[in-house]
């Protein structure tokens, strides 16, 4: 089959790889009808995710039709149309039982590696390095889905791929970002990053009762899409974000701050970011947490900082003094997608939100390598890419 594979920093290819096979009775194989490129894939593209190997198949936002089912899988049958969460979860362990699917303690066969780095291992993920299981991803014609009686959700008749594909990741992630803010109604929520995840966080914050959303980015079409959702927008290259947020909140700060940017923040002119870049380049640091630092400073006393942008390792100069003295709450996760799926599917069905609003590019799998670049460089108005194998 054809798949998008990784061959080093900036080198993604569409090439022939072997077809996936059922390896366990609970598996299923799906024929991919749509898959997407995520901001998390860009960290791989940019070479900042460790434990990638030549030829690894990428992709973790995938849906399609079931073409083969393992003998122990009682949930799926051939012909079912399903969306596959990016997190691989057994459904039975301590964490899965409590709804912490992205903390599944069984689905990462390489958990020792992860434990060395992080103290313990999260769930395995599709197409996201050998640290997180070494599973082949879904930017491919076919995908093997482990524990396929837990993760995939069946798509009701009449719904298009475009309406449901993002239930695999970015809609639950944006929703979780807002959910972690514990909104009760009337709050001001500041969202850093108006990429696909930020867009869903903005809309979810309104769905959950925020009165005002302040959205921060610099890419004009992304800021425009945030304004369409009702957000006040700030351009971090034109305005002082801290000053502007204080101005908008009577000097208090936002009730909740969402970091939907993560490790590769753009902050060329700021001193902290220059130091981060030097440290990363000389292997003395792993991440560039400029946005997280700013989000902490911009959060009101006893407010919440919700982090969904991905970080990999040890973060420097996080203003913990500010956080403890002002009583901030930090919340964060790789999204336990399965926890949110049924409820969000219902919201899409009811018409609360149509997730397809974020798509700007639809193309063939063969166009994937070029579109990684277009998406990363934010060229051609690109916000979200959907590929049709
Ligand atoms: N926690 C999870 O489960 C989960 C799931 C999906 C994605 N993610 C992460 O969420 C993040 C966003 O993903 P995406 O698909 O929207 O990616 P993206 O790269 O398209 O979006 C990031 C946006 O941040 C903006 N940005 C950069 N520097 C900024 C700054 N200093 N201030 C404000 N905005 C800034 C960029 O212009 C861009 O629009 C990534 O780190 C991704 O890995 C996490
Ligand atoms: Zn993702
Ligand atoms: Zn589990």
Short mmCIF file of C-alpha atoms in Angstrom, two decimals, residues 43-380:
data_model
loop_
_atom_site.label_atom_id
_atom_site.label_comp_id
_atom_site.label_asym_id
_atom_site.label_seq_id
_atom_site.Cartn_x
_atom_site.Cartn_y
_atom_site.Cartn_z
CA UNK A 43 7.00 18.50 15.45
CA UNK A 44 8.02 15.23 13.76
CA UNK A 45 8.53 16.99 10.43
CA UNK A 46 10.75 19.55 12.17
CA UNK A 47 12.81 16.76 13.73
CA UNK A 48 12.09 17.60 17.37
CA UNK A 49 10.40 14.31 18.30
CA UNK A 50 12.95 11.68 19.42
CA UNK A 51 12.87 7.95 18.64
CA UNK A 52 11.66 8.27 15.05
CA UNK A 53 13.08 5.75 12.58
CA UNK A 54 13.52 5.84 8.81
CA UNK A 55 10.39 4.65 7.09
CA UNK A 56 8.02 5.14 10.03
CA UNK A 57 4.47 5.60 8.77
CA UNK A 58 2.98 8.90 9.99
CA UNK A 59 -0.51 10.06 10.86
CA UNK A 60 -2.94 9.91 13.75
CA UNK A 61 -6.12 11.57 12.50
CA UNK A 62 -7.78 8.87 10.51
CA UNK A 63 -11.12 7.40 9.54
CA UNK A 64 -12.33 4.79 7.12
CA UNK A 65 -14.14 1.57 6.47
CA UNK A 66 -13.51 -1.65 8.37
CA UNK A 67 -12.22 -4.32 5.97
CA UNK A 68 -11.05 -6.99 8.41
CA UNK A 69 -11.80 -7.79 12.04
CA UNK A 70 -9.90 -9.96 14.52
CA UNK A 71 -11.75 -12.98 15.92
CA UNK A 72 -12.13 -11.56 19.44
CA UNK A 73 -13.51 -8.24 18.32
CA UNK A 74 -17.26 -8.25 18.96
CA UNK A 75 -17.79 -4.55 18.42
CA UNK A 76 -16.93 -4.00 14.77
CA UNK A 77 -17.89 -5.70 11.55
CA UNK A 78 -16.65 -5.45 8.01
CA UNK A 79 -18.23 -2.46 6.29
CA UNK A 80 -18.56 -0.28 9.42
CA UNK A 81 -17.48 3.32 8.95
CA UNK A 82 -15.37 4.48 11.89
CA UNK A 83 -13.31 7.37 13.22
CA UNK A 84 -10.15 6.27 15.05
CA UNK A 85 -8.89 8.21 18.12
CA UNK A 86 -5.18 9.02 18.04
CA UNK A 87 -4.72 7.47 21.47
CA UNK A 88 -4.50 3.68 21.63
CA UNK A 89 -6.23 2.36 24.73
CA UNK A 90 -7.03 -1.09 26.09
CA UNK A 91 -10.23 -0.06 27.85
CA UNK A 92 -9.52 -2.26 30.87
CA UNK A 93 -6.51 -1.02 32.78
CA UNK A 94 -6.49 1.24 35.86
CA UNK A 95 -6.35 4.39 33.73
CA UNK A 96 -8.76 3.41 30.95
CA UNK A 97 -11.36 2.43 33.55
CA UNK A 98 -11.15 5.91 35.02
CA UNK A 99 -11.52 7.62 31.65
CA UNK A 100 -7.81 8.53 31.41
CA UNK A 101 -7.46 6.73 28.07
CA UNK A 102 -4.31 8.59 27.07
CA UNK A 103 -2.69 7.20 30.21
CA UNK A 104 -3.39 3.57 29.22
CA UNK A 105 -0.71 1.44 30.81
CA UNK A 106 -0.93 -1.41 28.35
CA UNK A 107 -0.84 0.09 24.89
CA UNK A 108 2.79 1.24 24.77
CA UNK A 109 5.01 -1.79 24.16
CA UNK A 110 8.04 0.49 24.62
CA UNK A 111 6.93 1.79 27.99
CA UNK A 112 10.38 1.33 29.52
CA UNK A 113 11.86 3.94 27.19
CA UNK A 114 9.11 6.40 28.06
CA UNK A 115 9.44 5.66 31.75
CA UNK A 116 13.13 6.51 31.67
CA UNK A 117 12.39 9.90 30.18
CA UNK A 118 9.14 10.82 31.96
CA UNK A 119 8.98 8.69 35.10
CA UNK A 120 6.18 6.61 33.63
CA UNK A 121 4.60 5.90 30.28
CA UNK A 122 1.46 7.31 28.67
CA UNK A 123 -0.61 5.40 26.09
CA UNK A 124 0.77 4.37 22.73
CA UNK A 125 -0.15 6.69 19.85
CA UNK A 126 -0.53 6.09 16.13
CA UNK A 127 2.40 7.23 14.02
CA UNK A 128 4.15 9.04 16.84
CA UNK A 129 7.62 7.60 17.40
CA UNK A 130 9.03 4.50 19.04
CA UNK A 131 8.86 6.23 22.40
CA UNK A 132 5.08 5.97 22.10
CA UNK A 133 4.79 2.47 20.76
CA UNK A 134 6.21 2.55 17.24
CA UNK A 135 2.74 2.04 15.76
CA UNK A 136 2.29 2.67 12.06
CA UNK A 137 0.11 5.72 11.47
CA UNK A 138 -2.97 6.42 9.40
CA UNK A 139 -1.66 8.66 6.61
CA UNK A 140 -1.87 5.55 4.52
CA UNK A 141 -4.27 3.46 2.47
CA UNK A 142 -4.83 1.00 5.32
CA UNK A 143 -4.40 1.14 9.09
CA UNK A 144 -4.15 -1.57 11.71
CA UNK A 145 -6.13 -0.50 14.77
CA UNK A 146 -5.11 -2.28 17.99
CA UNK A 147 -7.80 -2.61 20.71
CA UNK A 148 -10.29 -1.79 17.97
CA UNK A 149 -13.15 -2.78 20.25
CA UNK A 150 -12.37 0.28 22.43
CA UNK A 151 -11.23 3.27 20.37
CA UNK A 152 -13.06 3.57 17.06
CA UNK A 153 -16.51 5.14 17.04
CA UNK A 154 -19.06 4.25 14.36
CA UNK A 155 -20.20 7.07 12.13
CA UNK A 156 -23.98 7.49 11.90
CA UNK A 157 -25.43 7.29 8.39
CA UNK A 158 -25.62 10.51 6.49
CA UNK A 159 -22.62 12.22 8.07
CA UNK A 160 -19.71 13.18 5.83
CA UNK A 161 -16.05 12.36 6.51
CA UNK A 162 -15.39 16.08 6.88
CA UNK A 163 -17.96 16.41 9.67
CA UNK A 164 -16.52 13.63 11.81
CA UNK A 165 -12.82 13.17 10.92
CA UNK A 166 -11.62 15.66 13.55
CA UNK A 167 -13.25 13.67 16.34
CA UNK A 168 -10.03 11.64 16.07
CA UNK A 169 -8.00 14.43 17.69
CA UNK A 170 -8.29 18.18 17.23
CA UNK A 171 -11.95 18.65 18.17
CA UNK A 172 -11.67 16.65 21.43
CA UNK A 173 -8.32 18.37 22.08
CA UNK A 174 -9.68 21.88 21.61
CA UNK A 175 -12.74 20.93 23.64
CA UNK A 176 -10.65 19.47 26.43
CA UNK A 177 -8.54 22.64 26.49
CA UNK A 178 -11.69 24.61 27.31
CA UNK A 179 -13.12 21.89 29.55
CA UNK A 180 -9.98 21.96 31.73
CA UNK A 181 -10.65 25.67 32.40
CA UNK A 182 -13.68 24.74 34.55
CA UNK A 183 -15.83 27.46 33.04
CA UNK A 184 -19.05 28.28 34.85
CA UNK A 185 -20.19 31.10 32.59
CA UNK A 186 -19.09 34.67 31.95
CA UNK A 187 -15.32 34.15 31.88
CA UNK A 188 -12.62 35.69 29.71
CA UNK A 189 -10.49 32.97 28.15
CA UNK A 190 -7.25 33.76 26.32
CA UNK A 191 -6.14 31.27 23.67
CA UNK A 192 -2.58 31.25 22.32
CA UNK A 193 -2.42 29.74 18.84
CA UNK A 194 -5.16 29.93 16.20
CA UNK A 195 -4.11 26.78 14.42
CA UNK A 196 -6.66 23.97 14.10
CA UNK A 197 -6.45 23.10 17.81
CA UNK A 198 -6.77 26.74 18.86
CA UNK A 199 -9.79 27.17 16.57
CA UNK A 200 -11.59 24.31 18.30
CA UNK A 201 -10.54 25.62 21.71
CA UNK A 202 -12.02 29.04 20.88
CA UNK A 203 -15.35 27.59 19.75
CA UNK A 204 -15.45 25.15 22.66
CA UNK A 205 -14.80 27.93 25.18
CA UNK A 206 -17.89 29.71 23.85
CA UNK A 207 -19.90 26.46 23.89
CA UNK A 208 -18.95 26.01 27.54
CA UNK A 209 -20.01 29.49 28.57
CA UNK A 210 -17.07 31.87 28.13
CA UNK A 211 -18.29 35.42 27.67
CA UNK A 212 -15.19 36.55 25.85
CA UNK A 213 -12.33 34.81 24.07
CA UNK A 214 -9.08 36.61 23.32
CA UNK A 215 -7.30 34.76 20.51
CA UNK A 216 -3.59 35.28 19.85
CA UNK A 217 -1.62 34.48 16.67
CA UNK A 218 -0.03 36.39 13.82
CA UNK A 219 -1.33 34.61 10.72
CA UNK A 220 -4.05 36.85 9.22
CA UNK A 221 -6.40 34.13 7.95
CA UNK A 222 -6.18 32.25 11.24
CA UNK A 223 -6.98 35.42 13.18
CA UNK A 224 -9.86 36.09 10.79
CA UNK A 225 -11.30 32.61 11.41
CA UNK A 226 -11.06 33.24 15.16
CA UNK A 227 -12.96 36.53 14.73
CA UNK A 228 -15.66 34.68 12.79
CA UNK A 229 -16.20 32.60 15.92
CA UNK A 230 -16.63 35.80 17.95
CA UNK A 231 -13.14 36.12 19.45
CA UNK A 232 -11.24 39.37 20.02
CA UNK A 233 -7.91 38.85 18.25
CA UNK A 234 -4.38 40.00 19.06
CA UNK A 235 -1.36 39.79 16.75
CA UNK A 236 1.73 38.87 18.76
CA UNK A 237 4.02 40.49 16.20
CA UNK A 238 2.17 43.80 16.35
CA UNK A 239 1.06 44.15 19.94
CA UNK A 240 2.40 43.54 23.44
CA UNK A 241 0.28 40.58 24.46
CA UNK A 242 0.66 41.06 28.20
CA UNK A 243 -0.23 44.77 28.04
CA UNK A 244 -3.22 44.17 25.79
CA UNK A 245 -4.64 41.37 27.94
CA UNK A 246 -4.26 43.52 31.08
CA UNK A 247 -5.99 46.38 29.29
CA UNK A 248 -8.89 44.11 28.33
CA UNK A 249 -9.29 42.64 31.83
CA UNK A 250 -9.07 45.69 34.12
CA UNK A 251 -5.48 44.82 34.96
CA UNK A 252 -6.42 41.41 36.38
CA UNK A 253 -5.53 38.98 33.64
CA UNK A 254 -7.63 36.35 31.87
CA UNK A 255 -9.68 33.92 33.98
CA UNK A 256 -8.18 31.08 32.00
CA UNK A 257 -5.28 30.86 29.56
CA UNK A 258 -5.00 28.11 26.97
CA UNK A 259 -1.66 27.21 25.39
CA UNK A 260 -2.51 25.73 22.00
CA UNK A 261 0.97 26.35 20.59
CA UNK A 262 3.43 24.15 22.45
CA UNK A 263 7.10 23.54 22.02
CA UNK A 264 7.80 25.40 18.79
CA UNK A 265 6.50 28.86 19.63
CA UNK A 266 7.37 31.66 17.26
CA UNK A 267 8.91 34.46 19.30
CA UNK A 268 11.96 35.53 17.40
CA UNK A 269 12.35 38.91 19.03
CA UNK A 270 12.01 37.95 22.68
CA UNK A 271 15.05 37.32 24.85
CA UNK A 272 13.68 34.17 26.50
CA UNK A 273 13.07 32.67 23.09
CA UNK A 274 16.56 33.48 21.84
CA UNK A 275 18.01 31.65 24.84
CA UNK A 276 15.64 28.70 24.20
CA UNK A 277 16.78 28.49 20.59
CA UNK A 278 20.44 28.45 21.54
CA UNK A 279 19.86 25.76 24.16
CA UNK A 280 17.85 23.57 21.79
CA UNK A 281 20.45 23.99 19.04
CA UNK A 282 23.24 22.94 21.39
CA UNK A 283 21.30 20.00 22.87
CA UNK A 284 21.13 21.71 26.26
CA UNK A 285 17.38 22.08 26.14
CA UNK A 286 14.40 20.40 24.53
CA UNK A 287 11.60 22.94 24.22
CA UNK A 288 10.84 26.60 23.58
CA UNK A 289 8.09 27.38 26.10
CA UNK A 290 7.71 31.11 25.37
CA UNK A 291 3.94 30.86 25.14
CA UNK A 292 3.60 28.97 28.40
CA UNK A 293 5.62 31.62 30.22
CA UNK A 294 3.45 34.36 28.74
CA UNK A 295 0.22 32.49 29.52
CA UNK A 296 1.25 32.21 33.17
CA UNK A 297 1.94 35.95 33.42
CA UNK A 298 -1.32 36.80 31.70
CA UNK A 299 -3.49 34.59 33.91
CA UNK A 300 -5.41 36.25 36.75
CA UNK A 301 -4.80 35.30 40.39
CA UNK A 302 -6.32 31.87 41.07
CA UNK A 303 -6.99 31.38 37.35
CA UNK A 304 -6.29 28.27 35.26
CA UNK A 305 -3.57 27.62 32.72
CA UNK A 306 -4.70 24.86 30.36
CA UNK A 307 -1.94 23.33 28.24
CA UNK A 308 -2.66 21.29 25.13
CA UNK A 309 0.27 22.43 23.01
CA UNK A 310 2.76 19.60 23.14
CA UNK A 311 6.06 19.74 25.05
CA UNK A 312 8.63 16.98 25.02
CA UNK A 313 11.15 17.28 27.80
CA UNK A 314 12.56 19.67 30.37
CA UNK A 315 11.31 23.23 30.26
CA UNK A 316 13.45 26.17 31.31
CA UNK A 317 12.51 29.33 33.17
CA UNK A 318 8.89 28.54 33.85
CA UNK A 319 7.75 31.27 36.25
CA UNK A 320 6.71 28.99 39.09
CA UNK A 321 7.10 31.91 41.50
CA UNK A 322 4.30 33.70 39.72
CA UNK A 323 2.17 30.56 39.68
CA UNK A 324 2.47 29.61 43.35
CA UNK A 325 2.24 33.10 44.76
CA UNK A 326 -0.88 33.84 42.71
CA UNK A 327 -2.58 30.47 43.15
CA UNK A 328 -2.72 29.32 39.53
CA UNK A 329 -4.03 25.90 38.55
CA UNK A 330 -2.18 24.02 35.80
CA UNK A 331 -4.08 21.45 33.77
CA UNK A 332 -2.83 19.57 30.73
CA UNK A 333 -2.96 16.29 28.84
CA UNK A 334 -2.62 14.37 25.68
CA UNK A 335 -6.34 14.13 25.12
CA UNK A 336 -8.14 11.04 26.43
CA UNK A 337 -10.11 11.15 23.17
CA UNK A 338 -12.49 8.26 23.90
CA UNK A 339 -13.80 10.09 26.96
CA UNK A 340 -15.12 12.94 24.84
CA UNK A 341 -16.11 11.12 21.66
CA UNK A 342 -19.76 10.14 22.16
CA UNK A 343 -20.70 13.55 23.56
CA UNK A 344 -18.91 15.48 20.82
CA UNK A 345 -20.38 13.30 18.08
CA UNK A 346 -23.79 14.17 19.50
CA UNK A 347 -22.93 17.87 19.41
CA UNK A 348 -21.98 17.58 15.75
CA UNK A 349 -25.22 15.69 15.03
CA UNK A 350 -27.26 18.36 16.81
CA UNK A 351 -25.55 21.05 14.77
CA UNK A 352 -23.84 22.82 17.71
CA UNK A 353 -20.70 22.86 15.59
CA UNK A 354 -19.62 21.71 12.13
CA UNK A 355 -15.94 20.74 12.45
CA UNK A 356 -15.36 21.01 8.71
CA UNK A 357 -15.06 24.82 9.06
CA UNK A 358 -11.33 24.43 9.61
CA UNK A 359 -10.47 22.62 6.33
CA UNK A 360 -8.66 24.69 3.72
CA UNK A 361 -6.95 21.96 1.64
CA UNK A 362 -8.15 18.57 0.41
CA UNK A 363 -5.78 16.47 -1.70
CA UNK A 364 -4.47 13.01 -2.56
CA UNK A 365 -2.08 11.11 -0.32
CA UNK A 366 0.63 11.67 -2.96
CA UNK A 367 0.37 15.41 -2.33
CA UNK A 368 1.04 14.84 1.38
CA UNK A 369 4.78 15.66 1.40
CA UNK A 370 4.19 19.03 -0.30
CA UNK A 371 1.27 19.81 1.96
CA UNK A 372 3.30 19.14 5.11
CA UNK A 373 5.48 22.01 3.97
CA UNK A 374 2.57 24.26 3.01
CA UNK A 375 0.93 23.64 6.41
CA UNK A 376 4.15 24.13 8.36
CA UNK A 377 4.98 27.37 6.53
CA UNK A 378 1.36 28.57 6.72
CA UNK A 379 1.42 29.26 2.99
CA UNK A 380 -1.50 29.41 0.61
#
